[in-house]
Amino acid sequence: MFYRNCLQGTAALASISLLAGCGVFADAEADGQQRISVGTMSEPSSLDPAAAWDGSWELYRNVFQTLLSFPTGSSTPQPDAAKSCQFTDAVNKVYECELRAGLTFSDGEKLDAEAVKHSIDRIRTIDAASGPNGLLGSLAKVDVTGDLVVKFTLKTSDATFPYILATPATSLVAPKQYPADKLREDGRITGSGPYVLHSYSKGDRAELSKNSRYEGFAKRRNNAVTIRYFKDSGEMVGALKQKRIDAIYRGLSAADVIELQKGAPEKGHLRLTETVGADIRYLVFNAKDPVAGNRAVRRAIAQIVDRGALVNKVYQGTAEPLYSMVPKGIAGHTTEFFDRFGEPNAATARETLEDAGIDEPVELTFWYTTDRYGSATASEFAELKRQLEASGLFRITIQGKPWAEFQKGYNSGAYPVFGRGWFPDFPDPDNFIAPFVGENNALRTPYESPEITNELLPRSRRETDRGAVTDQFERAQEIIAADVRLLPLWQGKLYIAASEEIGGGERALDPTTVMQLWELFRKASW
């Protein structure tokens, strides 16, 4: 009774330290009895995995299973709902998975081969505008053999297919709850992942509790998690300082990070974990726009943008300039944009425009999302406007929209230039090139590059050894820099800020930088 009362007291009084005398022995069971509250600015755009290819994956990873996954410390896919998976041919076109026996969804429905087929097929059938169908471009069909074996037949060789099956894009859903030809719209989730979504309040929070039916690789170090969704990083950090939340992921401003790094005495109860990130920010140019569709305009912008000044003024060392769509730390990374355009030079940009017959300031509107990538995004676009207008060659209007409205705008082709962020689906150079090219790409701005889509990507996907595809991706980066349909800006570092009472932050990010909430725990104390 004494032990239980002390435990209840510490849970109820999360804003103060554990009282002397209410000691908790440091065992896993004791740690697991606590609820963890995590703040983020990455709210799901949809609760249905068939509708989202974005930060919604932060939630999906924790409530859905996939056939394969990336356990902490692994950069190659490992079995999760599957018992085993492998290519069964010599050219990487037939991939088979055998499921674990006896799996069920959180509502008790059987998770078998037919459920897997249903989950994948509905993504392709629905083909939602903001959905992940673009990742499944190499898939021809899904077949089942008995209750436990699923066979994926590919249109072309694709050694990256196992990586795709390890992403939340291919989350497994209960067939009785998720229609085959339309999205689920009742605001609920039925998965087989580590947690069950107990309740969800849009713009506010998601309440997760331990899934008693879960069978997979995750070793949960807590019983429940509350995810709090914030629109402003200052408000989010304030909640952490006041111990209304226990940890923060996605959305810390540069000023917040620097303050935490300095370790001011009054912030002594907070800890910051830094991780090398593969997330990037970039501009997208709509080729159908009469101004942004002019390559001379795009090249002039590429010639003027000063990434170093942008990073120093806005992100203050918490990011670094990026000169390729493939970031540092990923095989095949180059500095192609720097090699082609060099240091910022307004005179060269003027010559580029004049050679194209443009001798008056170019007017363009740049769009960004106000609530997806952190509060510093507004300052970032203000700095881009300052740089371009300082050259005398551009007049820039800046417009910001909340994520839901922003998505509708770029999906409909309404924006001439817009800013996006990319958090990798999987740690391979393919994932920083393939999603952005072709007719049905992740940006909904068709980018036809036959050499990339018809030659370079197919050749690289025949290579199982992913370290041997450097040449193909270096060439792809040359093409992208020449076209300037995409303009890489910076590569971020990832941070988890947490109360000193919270452990597991150093293990909480998988190689795709998705948060594994089950790694967080409340430390035992005396």
Short mmCIF file of C-alpha atoms in Angstrom, two decimals:
data_model
loop_
_atom_site.label_atom_id
_atom_site.label_comp_id
_atom_site.label_asym_id
_atom_site.label_seq_id
_atom_site.Cartn_x
_atom_site.Cartn_y
_atom_site.Cartn_z
CA MET A 1 0.00 0.00 0.00
CA PHE A 2 2.83 2.43 0.86
CA TYR A 3 4.52 1.75 -2.49
CA ARG A 4 1.32 2.24 -4.48
CA ASN A 5 0.43 5.51 -2.72
CA CYS A 6 3.89 6.94 -3.37
CA LEU A 7 3.65 5.95 -7.05
CA GLN A 8 0.24 7.57 -7.39
CA GLY A 9 1.54 10.68 -5.69
CA THR A 10 4.44 11.08 -8.08
CA ALA A 11 2.20 10.54 -11.09
CA ALA A 12 -0.28 13.14 -9.88
CA LEU A 13 2.40 15.66 -8.96
CA ALA A 14 4.41 15.52 -12.17
CA SER A 15 5.41 19.16 -11.74
CA ILE A 16 7.65 18.49 -8.70
CA SER A 17 10.45 16.10 -7.90
CA LEU A 18 9.79 12.80 -6.15
CA LEU A 19 9.37 13.30 -2.42
CA ALA A 20 12.06 11.99 -0.10
CA GLY A 21 10.95 8.66 1.29
CA CYS A 22 8.86 7.74 -1.74
CA GLY A 23 11.59 5.69 -3.31
CA VAL A 24 10.89 3.54 -6.38
CA PHE A 25 13.14 0.60 -7.13
CA ALA A 26 14.70 0.80 -10.61
CA ASP A 27 13.04 -2.12 -12.27
CA ALA A 28 11.35 -2.25 -15.65
CA GLU A 29 7.91 -2.92 -14.20
CA ALA A 30 8.04 0.17 -12.03
CA ASP A 31 9.19 2.33 -14.96
CA GLY A 32 6.39 0.96 -17.12
CA GLN A 33 3.61 2.13 -14.81
CA GLN A 34 4.03 5.80 -15.75
CA ARG A 35 2.34 7.80 -18.50
CA ILE A 36 4.68 9.90 -20.65
CA SER A 37 3.50 13.20 -22.20
CA VAL A 38 5.26 14.28 -25.42
CA GLY A 39 4.84 17.60 -27.20
CA THR A 40 5.22 18.01 -30.96
CA MET A 41 4.32 20.34 -33.81
CA SER A 42 3.86 17.38 -36.16
CA GLU A 43 0.14 16.67 -36.01
CA PRO A 44 -1.29 13.96 -38.28
CA SER A 45 -3.10 15.20 -41.37
CA SER A 46 -5.18 12.02 -41.40
CA LEU A 47 -5.70 9.01 -39.13
CA ASP A 48 -5.90 6.71 -42.15
CA PRO A 49 -2.47 5.55 -43.44
CA ALA A 50 -3.79 5.44 -47.01
CA ALA A 51 -4.20 9.23 -46.92
CA ALA A 52 -0.90 10.50 -45.54
CA TRP A 53 2.69 10.68 -46.73
CA ASP A 54 3.88 13.19 -44.14
CA GLY A 55 4.47 13.74 -40.43
CA SER A 56 1.41 11.60 -39.66
CA TRP A 57 3.89 8.73 -39.63
CA GLU A 58 4.95 9.85 -36.14
CA LEU A 59 1.62 8.53 -34.88
CA TYR A 60 1.33 5.59 -37.27
CA ARG A 61 4.65 4.05 -36.21
CA ASN A 62 3.34 3.69 -32.69
CA VAL A 63 -0.17 2.36 -33.34
CA PHE A 64 0.27 0.28 -36.51
CA GLN A 65 2.59 -2.56 -37.42
CA THR A 66 4.41 -3.10 -40.67
CA LEU A 67 5.77 -6.34 -42.07
CA LEU A 68 9.30 -5.06 -41.52
CA SER A 69 10.64 -2.24 -39.38
CA PHE A 70 13.80 -0.50 -38.18
CA PRO A 71 14.53 -1.48 -34.58
CA THR A 72 16.79 0.88 -32.65
CA GLY A 73 20.34 0.58 -33.96
CA SER A 74 19.37 -1.04 -37.28
CA SER A 75 19.59 0.74 -40.64
CA THR A 76 18.32 -2.26 -42.60
CA PRO A 77 14.77 -3.63 -42.38
CA GLN A 78 14.11 -6.35 -39.80
CA PRO A 79 10.98 -8.53 -39.33
CA ASP A 80 8.10 -7.11 -37.30
CA ALA A 81 4.66 -8.50 -38.18
CA ALA A 82 6.54 -10.81 -40.53
CA LYS A 83 8.46 -13.83 -39.32
CA SER A 84 10.75 -13.59 -42.35
CA CYS A 85 10.95 -11.87 -45.75
CA GLN A 86 13.19 -12.32 -48.80
CA PHE A 87 13.46 -11.94 -52.55
CA THR A 88 12.78 -15.33 -54.12
CA ASP A 89 14.26 -14.60 -57.55
CA ALA A 90 17.64 -13.44 -58.86
CA VAL A 91 16.53 -10.06 -60.21
CA ASN A 92 14.70 -8.53 -57.20
CA LYS A 93 11.20 -8.71 -58.69
CA VAL A 94 9.44 -11.23 -56.41
CA TYR A 95 9.41 -10.62 -52.66
CA GLU A 96 7.75 -12.95 -50.16
CA CYS A 97 6.95 -12.56 -46.47
CA GLU A 98 5.77 -15.15 -43.98
CA LEU A 99 3.80 -13.66 -41.11
CA ARG A 100 4.08 -14.51 -37.44
CA ALA A 101 1.35 -16.96 -36.52
CA GLY A 102 -1.53 -15.86 -34.29
CA LEU A 103 -1.33 -12.08 -34.82
CA THR A 104 -4.48 -10.03 -34.25
CA PHE A 105 -5.48 -6.40 -34.49
CA SER A 106 -6.37 -4.50 -31.33
CA ASP A 107 -10.08 -5.32 -31.83
CA GLY A 108 -9.38 -9.05 -32.10
CA GLU A 109 -9.66 -9.35 -35.89
CA LYS A 110 -7.12 -11.76 -37.39
CA LEU A 111 -3.97 -10.28 -38.94
CA ASP A 112 -3.24 -12.74 -41.72
CA ALA A 113 -2.02 -12.65 -45.30
CA GLU A 114 -5.39 -11.43 -46.58
CA ALA A 115 -5.26 -8.52 -44.15
CA VAL A 116 -1.83 -7.57 -45.49
CA LYS A 117 -3.08 -7.74 -49.08
CA HIS A 118 -6.12 -5.64 -48.14
CA SER A 119 -3.91 -3.00 -46.46
CA ILE A 120 -1.60 -2.59 -49.45
CA ASP A 121 -4.22 -2.88 -52.18
CA ARG A 122 -6.43 -0.15 -50.67
CA ILE A 123 -3.56 2.35 -50.78
CA ARG A 124 -3.33 1.81 -54.53
CA THR A 125 -7.10 1.73 -55.08
CA ILE A 126 -7.84 4.89 -53.12
CA ASP A 127 -4.75 6.72 -54.45
CA ALA A 128 -5.33 9.68 -52.13
CA ALA A 129 -3.85 12.98 -53.27
CA SER A 130 -1.66 13.22 -50.17
CA GLY A 131 -1.28 9.48 -49.73
CA PRO A 132 1.74 7.18 -50.09
CA ASN A 133 0.79 5.42 -53.32
CA GLY A 134 3.78 7.06 -54.99
CA LEU A 135 6.04 4.83 -52.89
CA LEU A 136 4.44 1.74 -54.41
CA GLY A 137 5.17 2.59 -58.02
CA SER A 138 7.19 -0.58 -58.61
CA LEU A 139 4.48 -2.91 -57.24
CA ALA A 140 2.48 -4.91 -59.81
CA LYS A 141 0.32 -7.11 -57.57
CA VAL A 142 -0.07 -8.73 -54.17
CA ASP A 143 -0.96 -12.43 -53.81
CA VAL A 144 -1.49 -14.68 -50.80
CA THR A 145 -0.60 -18.32 -50.24
CA GLY A 146 -2.55 -19.75 -47.34
CA ASP A 147 -3.00 -17.76 -44.15
CA LEU A 148 0.54 -16.59 -43.61
CA VAL A 149 2.44 -16.04 -46.86
CA VAL A 150 2.24 -12.84 -48.92
CA LYS A 151 3.90 -12.50 -52.32
CA PHE A 152 4.70 -9.13 -53.88
CA THR A 153 5.33 -9.16 -57.63
CA LEU A 154 7.12 -6.05 -58.87
CA LYS A 155 6.94 -4.43 -62.30
CA THR A 156 10.67 -3.86 -62.30
CA SER A 157 13.62 -4.82 -60.16
CA ASP A 158 13.53 -2.87 -56.89
CA ALA A 159 16.03 -3.65 -54.15
CA THR A 160 14.52 -0.84 -52.07
CA PHE A 161 11.15 -2.58 -51.76
CA PRO A 162 11.94 -4.11 -48.32
CA TYR A 163 12.68 -0.58 -47.08
CA ILE A 164 9.27 0.56 -48.31
CA LEU A 165 7.58 -2.29 -46.44
CA ALA A 166 9.33 -1.05 -43.30
CA THR A 167 7.79 2.42 -43.51
CA PRO A 168 4.48 3.52 -41.98
CA ALA A 169 3.27 3.96 -45.58
CA THR A 170 2.51 0.25 -45.54
CA SER A 171 0.86 0.19 -42.11
CA LEU A 172 -1.33 -2.85 -41.64
CA VAL A 173 -5.01 -2.10 -40.99
CA ALA A 174 -7.98 -4.25 -39.94
CA PRO A 175 -10.03 -5.09 -43.08
CA LYS A 176 -13.39 -4.92 -41.31
CA GLN A 177 -12.69 -1.37 -40.15
CA TYR A 178 -11.00 0.04 -43.25
CA PRO A 179 -12.99 -0.01 -46.53
CA ALA A 180 -11.18 -1.31 -49.59
CA ASP A 181 -12.11 1.67 -51.78
CA LYS A 182 -12.45 4.69 -49.48
CA LEU A 183 -10.86 6.25 -46.44
CA ARG A 184 -11.97 5.54 -42.90
CA GLU A 185 -13.60 8.67 -41.51
CA ASP A 186 -14.84 7.86 -37.98
CA GLY A 187 -11.79 9.34 -36.25
CA ARG A 188 -10.58 6.01 -34.92
CA ILE A 189 -7.62 3.70 -35.49
CA THR A 190 -7.52 -0.10 -35.46
CA GLY A 191 -3.98 -1.42 -35.72
CA SER A 192 -1.72 -4.05 -34.21
CA GLY A 193 1.13 -1.82 -33.05
CA PRO A 194 2.60 -1.24 -29.60
CA TYR A 195 -0.16 1.18 -28.60
CA VAL A 196 -3.91 1.63 -29.04
CA LEU A 197 -5.31 5.07 -29.80
CA HIS A 198 -7.69 5.60 -26.90
CA SER A 199 -8.86 9.06 -27.95
CA TYR A 200 -7.91 11.80 -30.38
CA SER A 201 -8.75 15.49 -30.27
CA LYS A 202 -7.66 17.34 -33.40
CA GLY A 203 -5.30 20.20 -32.65
CA ASP A 204 -4.96 19.13 -29.05
CA ARG A 205 -3.87 15.60 -28.18
CA ALA A 206 -3.81 11.85 -28.81
CA GLU A 207 -4.11 9.46 -25.89
CA LEU A 208 -2.31 6.14 -26.36
CA SER A 209 -2.40 3.12 -24.11
CA LYS A 210 -0.49 -0.14 -24.22
CA ASN A 211 -1.88 -2.66 -26.74
CA SER A 212 -2.33 -5.91 -24.83
CA ARG A 213 -2.55 -7.88 -28.09
CA TYR A 214 0.72 -6.58 -29.54
CA GLU A 215 3.36 -9.08 -30.68
CA GLY A 216 6.41 -7.49 -32.25
CA PHE A 217 9.95 -6.28 -31.70
CA ALA A 218 9.20 -3.21 -29.54
CA LYS A 219 9.99 -3.49 -25.85
CA ARG A 220 7.70 -0.93 -24.29
CA ARG A 221 9.16 0.97 -21.36
CA ASN A 222 5.95 2.78 -20.47
CA ASN A 223 2.27 1.85 -20.35
CA ALA A 224 0.75 4.93 -21.91
CA VAL A 225 1.65 8.10 -23.85
CA THR A 226 -0.12 11.40 -24.33
CA ILE A 227 0.90 13.28 -27.48
CA ARG A 228 0.21 17.01 -27.20
CA TYR A 229 -0.04 18.97 -30.46
CA PHE A 230 1.17 22.57 -30.48
CA LYS A 231 1.01 25.34 -33.09
CA ASP A 232 3.77 27.43 -31.55
CA SER A 233 7.19 26.26 -30.37
CA GLY A 234 7.35 28.90 -27.63
CA GLU A 235 4.13 27.63 -26.10
CA MET A 236 5.40 24.06 -26.37
CA VAL A 237 8.70 24.84 -24.65
CA GLY A 238 6.82 26.74 -21.96
CA ALA A 239 4.75 23.62 -21.29
CA LEU A 240 7.95 21.60 -20.89
CA LYS A 241 9.50 24.14 -18.51
CA GLN A 242 6.34 24.10 -16.41
CA LYS A 243 6.34 20.27 -16.50
CA ARG A 244 2.92 20.11 -18.16
CA ILE A 245 4.63 17.81 -20.67
CA ASP A 246 7.65 15.53 -20.21
CA ALA A 247 9.42 15.76 -23.57
CA ILE A 248 9.44 17.54 -26.95
CA TYR A 249 10.11 16.23 -30.42
CA ARG A 250 9.74 18.17 -33.72
CA GLY A 251 9.30 21.91 -33.53
CA LEU A 252 12.04 23.27 -31.26
CA SER A 253 13.23 26.65 -32.51
CA ALA A 254 16.92 27.44 -32.84
CA ALA A 255 16.66 29.83 -29.89
CA ASP A 256 15.14 27.10 -27.76
CA VAL A 257 17.91 24.65 -28.67
CA ILE A 258 20.66 27.18 -27.95
CA GLU A 259 19.13 28.06 -24.59
CA LEU A 260 18.97 24.40 -23.63
CA GLN A 261 22.51 23.77 -24.84
CA LYS A 262 23.80 26.57 -22.63
CA GLY A 263 22.20 24.87 -19.67
CA ALA A 264 21.01 27.99 -17.88
CA PRO A 265 20.61 27.26 -14.14
CA GLU A 266 16.88 27.92 -14.16
CA LYS A 267 16.51 25.28 -16.91
CA GLY A 268 18.58 22.71 -15.02
CA HIS A 269 15.74 20.19 -14.88
CA LEU A 270 15.74 19.88 -18.69
CA ARG A 271 17.97 17.75 -20.90
CA LEU A 272 18.67 17.95 -24.65
CA THR A 273 19.53 14.95 -26.84
CA GLU A 274 21.06 15.78 -30.24
CA THR A 275 20.92 13.39 -33.19
CA VAL A 276 22.37 13.70 -36.67
CA GLY A 277 19.36 14.24 -38.90
CA ALA A 278 18.61 13.42 -42.50
CA ASP A 279 15.67 15.81 -42.67
CA ILE A 280 15.99 18.55 -45.27
CA ARG A 281 14.24 21.76 -46.34
CA TYR A 282 13.91 22.87 -49.92
CA LEU A 283 11.95 25.01 -52.36
CA VAL A 284 9.69 23.52 -55.03
CA PHE A 285 9.09 25.31 -58.35
CA ASN A 286 5.87 24.65 -60.24
CA ALA A 287 6.83 24.18 -63.90
CA LYS A 288 3.27 24.98 -65.02
CA ASP A 289 3.47 28.48 -63.57
CA PRO A 290 4.36 31.04 -66.28
CA VAL A 291 7.10 32.62 -64.12
CA ALA A 292 8.43 29.78 -61.95
CA GLY A 293 8.26 27.54 -65.01
CA ASN A 294 11.05 29.58 -66.63
CA ARG A 295 14.36 27.82 -65.95
CA ALA A 296 16.29 31.10 -66.14
CA VAL A 297 14.22 32.44 -63.23
CA ARG A 298 14.91 29.31 -61.21
CA ARG A 299 18.62 29.44 -61.94
CA ALA A 300 18.80 33.09 -60.99
CA ILE A 301 17.19 32.29 -57.64
CA ALA A 302 19.66 29.45 -57.12
CA GLN A 303 22.47 31.90 -57.89
CA ILE A 304 21.31 34.41 -55.27
CA VAL A 305 20.19 32.33 -52.27
CA ASP A 306 22.79 32.48 -49.51
CA ARG A 307 22.34 29.31 -47.48
CA GLY A 308 25.08 30.22 -45.02
CA ALA A 309 23.38 33.51 -44.11
CA LEU A 310 20.02 31.76 -43.90
CA VAL A 311 21.30 29.11 -41.51
CA ASN A 312 23.26 31.56 -39.35
CA LYS A 313 20.50 34.15 -39.01
CA VAL A 314 17.52 31.87 -38.62
CA TYR A 315 18.82 28.56 -37.29
CA GLN A 316 21.97 29.66 -35.46
CA GLY A 317 23.98 26.48 -35.88
CA THR A 318 21.14 24.03 -35.42
CA ALA A 319 21.18 23.34 -39.17
CA GLU A 320 23.76 23.44 -41.96
CA PRO A 321 23.67 24.53 -45.62
CA LEU A 322 22.61 21.82 -48.06
CA TYR A 323 23.75 21.76 -51.70
CA SER A 324 22.08 18.54 -52.79
CA MET A 325 18.75 16.79 -52.32
CA VAL A 326 20.75 13.86 -50.88
CA PRO A 327 21.97 15.01 -47.45
CA LYS A 328 25.21 14.34 -45.64
CA GLY A 329 25.30 10.92 -44.05
CA ILE A 330 23.50 9.25 -46.96
CA ALA A 331 25.46 7.34 -49.61
CA GLY A 332 25.96 9.35 -52.79
CA HIS A 333 25.77 12.82 -51.20
CA THR A 334 27.35 15.58 -53.32
CA THR A 335 27.56 19.40 -53.28
CA GLU A 336 26.30 19.74 -56.85
CA PHE A 337 24.43 23.03 -56.35
CA PHE A 338 27.56 24.67 -54.96
CA ASP A 339 29.69 23.14 -57.70
CA ARG A 340 27.34 24.55 -60.36
CA PHE A 341 26.38 27.94 -58.90
CA GLY A 342 29.23 28.71 -56.48
CA GLU A 343 28.95 31.50 -53.94
CA PRO A 344 25.89 33.79 -54.11
CA ASN A 345 26.35 36.28 -56.94
CA ALA A 346 23.69 38.79 -57.98
CA ALA A 347 25.66 39.92 -61.04
CA THR A 348 25.72 36.41 -62.47
CA ALA A 349 22.01 36.04 -61.70
CA ARG A 350 21.31 39.28 -63.60
CA GLU A 351 23.18 37.95 -66.64
CA THR A 352 21.14 34.74 -66.49
CA LEU A 353 17.89 36.71 -66.56
CA GLU A 354 19.04 39.14 -69.25
CA ASP A 355 20.15 36.27 -71.50
CA ALA A 356 16.58 34.98 -71.23
CA GLY A 357 15.16 38.39 -72.19
CA ILE A 358 14.10 39.34 -68.65
CA ASP A 359 15.20 42.86 -67.71
CA GLU A 360 12.69 43.87 -65.04
CA PRO A 361 12.31 42.61 -61.47
CA VAL A 362 10.61 39.23 -61.39
CA GLU A 363 7.47 39.04 -59.24
CA LEU A 364 6.80 35.76 -57.43
CA THR A 365 4.83 34.51 -54.45
CA PHE A 366 6.53 32.07 -52.07
CA TRP A 367 4.24 29.87 -49.96
CA TYR A 368 5.02 28.07 -46.72
CA THR A 369 3.14 26.15 -44.03
CA THR A 370 2.74 27.92 -40.70
CA ASP A 371 2.35 24.91 -38.43
CA ARG A 372 4.36 21.95 -39.74
CA TYR A 373 8.10 22.62 -39.52
CA GLY A 374 8.42 24.94 -36.54
CA SER A 375 7.93 28.61 -35.79
CA ALA A 376 11.21 29.59 -37.49
CA THR A 377 9.75 28.86 -40.93
CA ALA A 378 8.26 32.36 -41.14
CA SER A 379 11.68 33.88 -40.39
CA GLU A 380 13.27 31.58 -42.97
CA PHE A 381 11.00 32.84 -45.73
CA ALA A 382 11.44 36.44 -44.62
CA GLU A 383 15.20 35.95 -45.02
CA LEU A 384 14.74 34.41 -48.49
CA LYS A 385 12.63 37.42 -49.47
CA ARG A 386 15.29 39.81 -48.10
CA GLN A 387 18.08 38.11 -50.04
CA LEU A 388 16.24 37.99 -53.35
CA GLU A 389 14.95 41.55 -53.16
CA ALA A 390 18.36 42.87 -52.09
CA SER A 391 19.65 41.76 -55.49
CA GLY A 392 17.22 44.16 -57.19
CA LEU A 393 16.10 41.31 -59.45
CA PHE A 394 13.03 40.05 -57.59
CA ARG A 395 9.91 41.24 -55.80
CA ILE A 396 8.74 38.47 -53.48
CA THR A 397 5.40 38.12 -51.73
CA ILE A 398 5.24 35.65 -48.86
CA GLN A 399 2.09 33.73 -47.95
CA GLY A 400 1.65 31.24 -45.10
CA LYS A 401 -1.11 28.71 -44.60
CA PRO A 402 -1.87 26.04 -41.97
CA TRP A 403 -0.83 22.58 -43.15
CA ALA A 404 -4.28 21.34 -44.19
CA GLU A 405 -4.89 24.39 -46.39
CA PHE A 406 -1.28 24.45 -47.58
CA GLN A 407 -1.59 20.84 -48.80
CA LYS A 408 -4.72 21.64 -50.78
CA GLY A 409 -2.95 24.54 -52.42
CA TYR A 410 0.14 22.71 -53.65
CA ASN A 411 -1.87 19.59 -54.54
CA SER A 412 -4.02 21.72 -56.84
CA GLY A 413 -1.00 23.42 -58.43
CA ALA A 414 -1.95 26.83 -57.05
CA TYR A 415 1.51 27.78 -55.79
CA PRO A 416 4.33 28.92 -58.12
CA VAL A 417 6.99 28.39 -55.42
CA PHE A 418 6.54 26.67 -52.07
CA GLY A 419 8.65 25.34 -49.24
CA ARG A 420 8.64 21.75 -48.11
CA GLY A 421 10.49 19.58 -45.67
CA TRP A 422 11.44 15.98 -46.17
CA PHE A 423 11.85 13.44 -43.41
CA PRO A 424 13.21 10.30 -45.06
CA ASP A 425 10.98 7.28 -45.54
CA PHE A 426 14.06 5.08 -45.33
CA PRO A 427 17.86 5.66 -45.16
CA ASP A 428 18.80 5.23 -48.82
CA PRO A 429 19.67 7.81 -51.54
CA ASP A 430 16.76 6.49 -53.62
CA ASN A 431 14.41 8.06 -51.08
CA PHE A 432 15.81 11.54 -51.66
CA ILE A 433 15.45 11.37 -55.46
CA ALA A 434 12.63 9.03 -56.50
CA PRO A 435 9.78 10.68 -54.52
CA PHE A 436 10.33 14.01 -56.28
CA VAL A 437 10.46 12.95 -59.93
CA GLY A 438 7.92 11.48 -62.32
CA GLU A 439 4.28 12.25 -63.03
CA ASN A 440 2.87 11.01 -59.70
CA ASN A 441 5.42 12.35 -57.24
CA ALA A 442 5.10 13.31 -53.59
CA LEU A 443 4.88 17.02 -54.41
CA ARG A 444 2.04 16.79 -56.96
CA THR A 445 4.11 18.93 -59.33
CA PRO A 446 5.02 16.55 -62.18
CA TYR A 447 8.75 16.52 -62.87
CA GLU A 448 9.58 14.52 -65.96
CA SER A 449 13.24 13.51 -66.13
CA PRO A 450 13.50 10.43 -68.36
CA GLU A 451 17.16 9.80 -67.58
CA ILE A 452 16.41 9.62 -63.85
CA THR A 453 13.14 7.73 -64.01
CA ASN A 454 13.89 5.42 -66.94
CA GLU A 455 17.62 4.79 -66.56
CA LEU A 456 19.26 5.78 -63.29
CA LEU A 457 16.64 4.63 -60.78
CA PRO A 458 15.91 1.29 -62.50
CA ARG A 459 19.62 0.51 -62.74
CA SER A 460 20.24 1.35 -59.08
CA ARG A 461 17.28 -0.76 -57.95
CA ARG A 462 18.75 -3.88 -59.47
CA GLU A 463 21.64 -3.57 -57.02
CA THR A 464 21.05 -5.29 -53.68
CA ASP A 465 24.28 -3.83 -52.30
CA ARG A 466 23.07 -0.29 -51.62
CA GLY A 467 26.61 0.94 -51.17
CA ALA A 468 27.27 0.28 -54.86
CA VAL A 469 24.80 2.80 -56.32
CA THR A 470 26.84 6.00 -55.88
CA ASP A 471 27.40 6.71 -59.59
CA GLN A 472 23.69 6.65 -60.44
CA PHE A 473 22.76 9.06 -57.68
CA GLU A 474 25.62 11.44 -58.35
CA ARG A 475 24.36 11.74 -61.93
CA ALA A 476 20.77 12.25 -60.72
CA GLN A 477 21.95 15.14 -58.55
CA GLU A 478 23.67 16.74 -61.55
CA ILE A 479 20.38 16.66 -63.47
CA ILE A 480 18.38 18.12 -60.59
CA ALA A 481 20.88 20.97 -60.16
CA ALA A 482 20.74 21.75 -63.86
CA ASP A 483 16.92 21.82 -63.91
CA VAL A 484 16.46 23.61 -60.55
CA ARG A 485 12.94 22.26 -60.18
CA LEU A 486 13.95 21.71 -56.55
CA LEU A 487 16.30 23.94 -54.57
CA PRO A 488 17.81 22.36 -51.42
CA LEU A 489 18.32 24.87 -48.60
CA TRP A 490 19.47 23.21 -45.40
CA GLN A 491 19.87 19.97 -43.49
CA GLY A 492 18.70 19.82 -39.91
CA LYS A 493 19.87 18.34 -36.69
CA LEU A 494 17.29 16.57 -34.57
CA TYR A 495 16.71 17.25 -30.90
CA ILE A 496 14.67 15.72 -28.14
CA ALA A 497 14.20 17.97 -25.12
CA ALA A 498 13.01 16.27 -21.96
CA SER A 499 12.71 16.57 -18.24
CA GLU A 500 15.63 15.06 -16.34
CA GLU A 501 13.12 12.49 -15.04
CA ILE A 502 12.68 11.05 -18.55
CA GLY A 503 15.06 8.51 -20.04
CA GLY A 504 15.32 6.75 -23.41
CA GLY A 505 15.62 9.84 -25.61
CA GLU A 506 18.88 8.59 -27.13
CA ARG A 507 17.09 5.45 -28.38
CA ALA A 508 13.78 7.01 -29.36
CA LEU A 509 14.52 7.81 -33.03
CA ASP A 510 14.66 5.14 -35.70
CA PRO A 511 16.93 5.60 -38.78
CA THR A 512 14.10 7.41 -40.57
CA THR A 513 13.92 9.87 -37.61
CA VAL A 514 10.43 8.70 -36.62
CA MET A 515 9.75 8.76 -32.89
CA GLN A 516 9.52 5.38 -31.16
CA LEU A 517 7.50 6.39 -28.11
CA TRP A 518 7.95 3.03 -26.44
CA GLU A 519 11.61 3.81 -25.69
CA LEU A 520 10.74 6.65 -23.30
CA PHE A 521 10.43 5.95 -19.59
CA ARG A 522 10.24 7.76 -16.29
CA LYS A 523 13.41 7.18 -14.35
CA ALA A 524 13.23 5.57 -10.95
CA SER A 525 14.26 7.79 -8.04
CA TRP A 526 14.73 7.60 -4.30
#
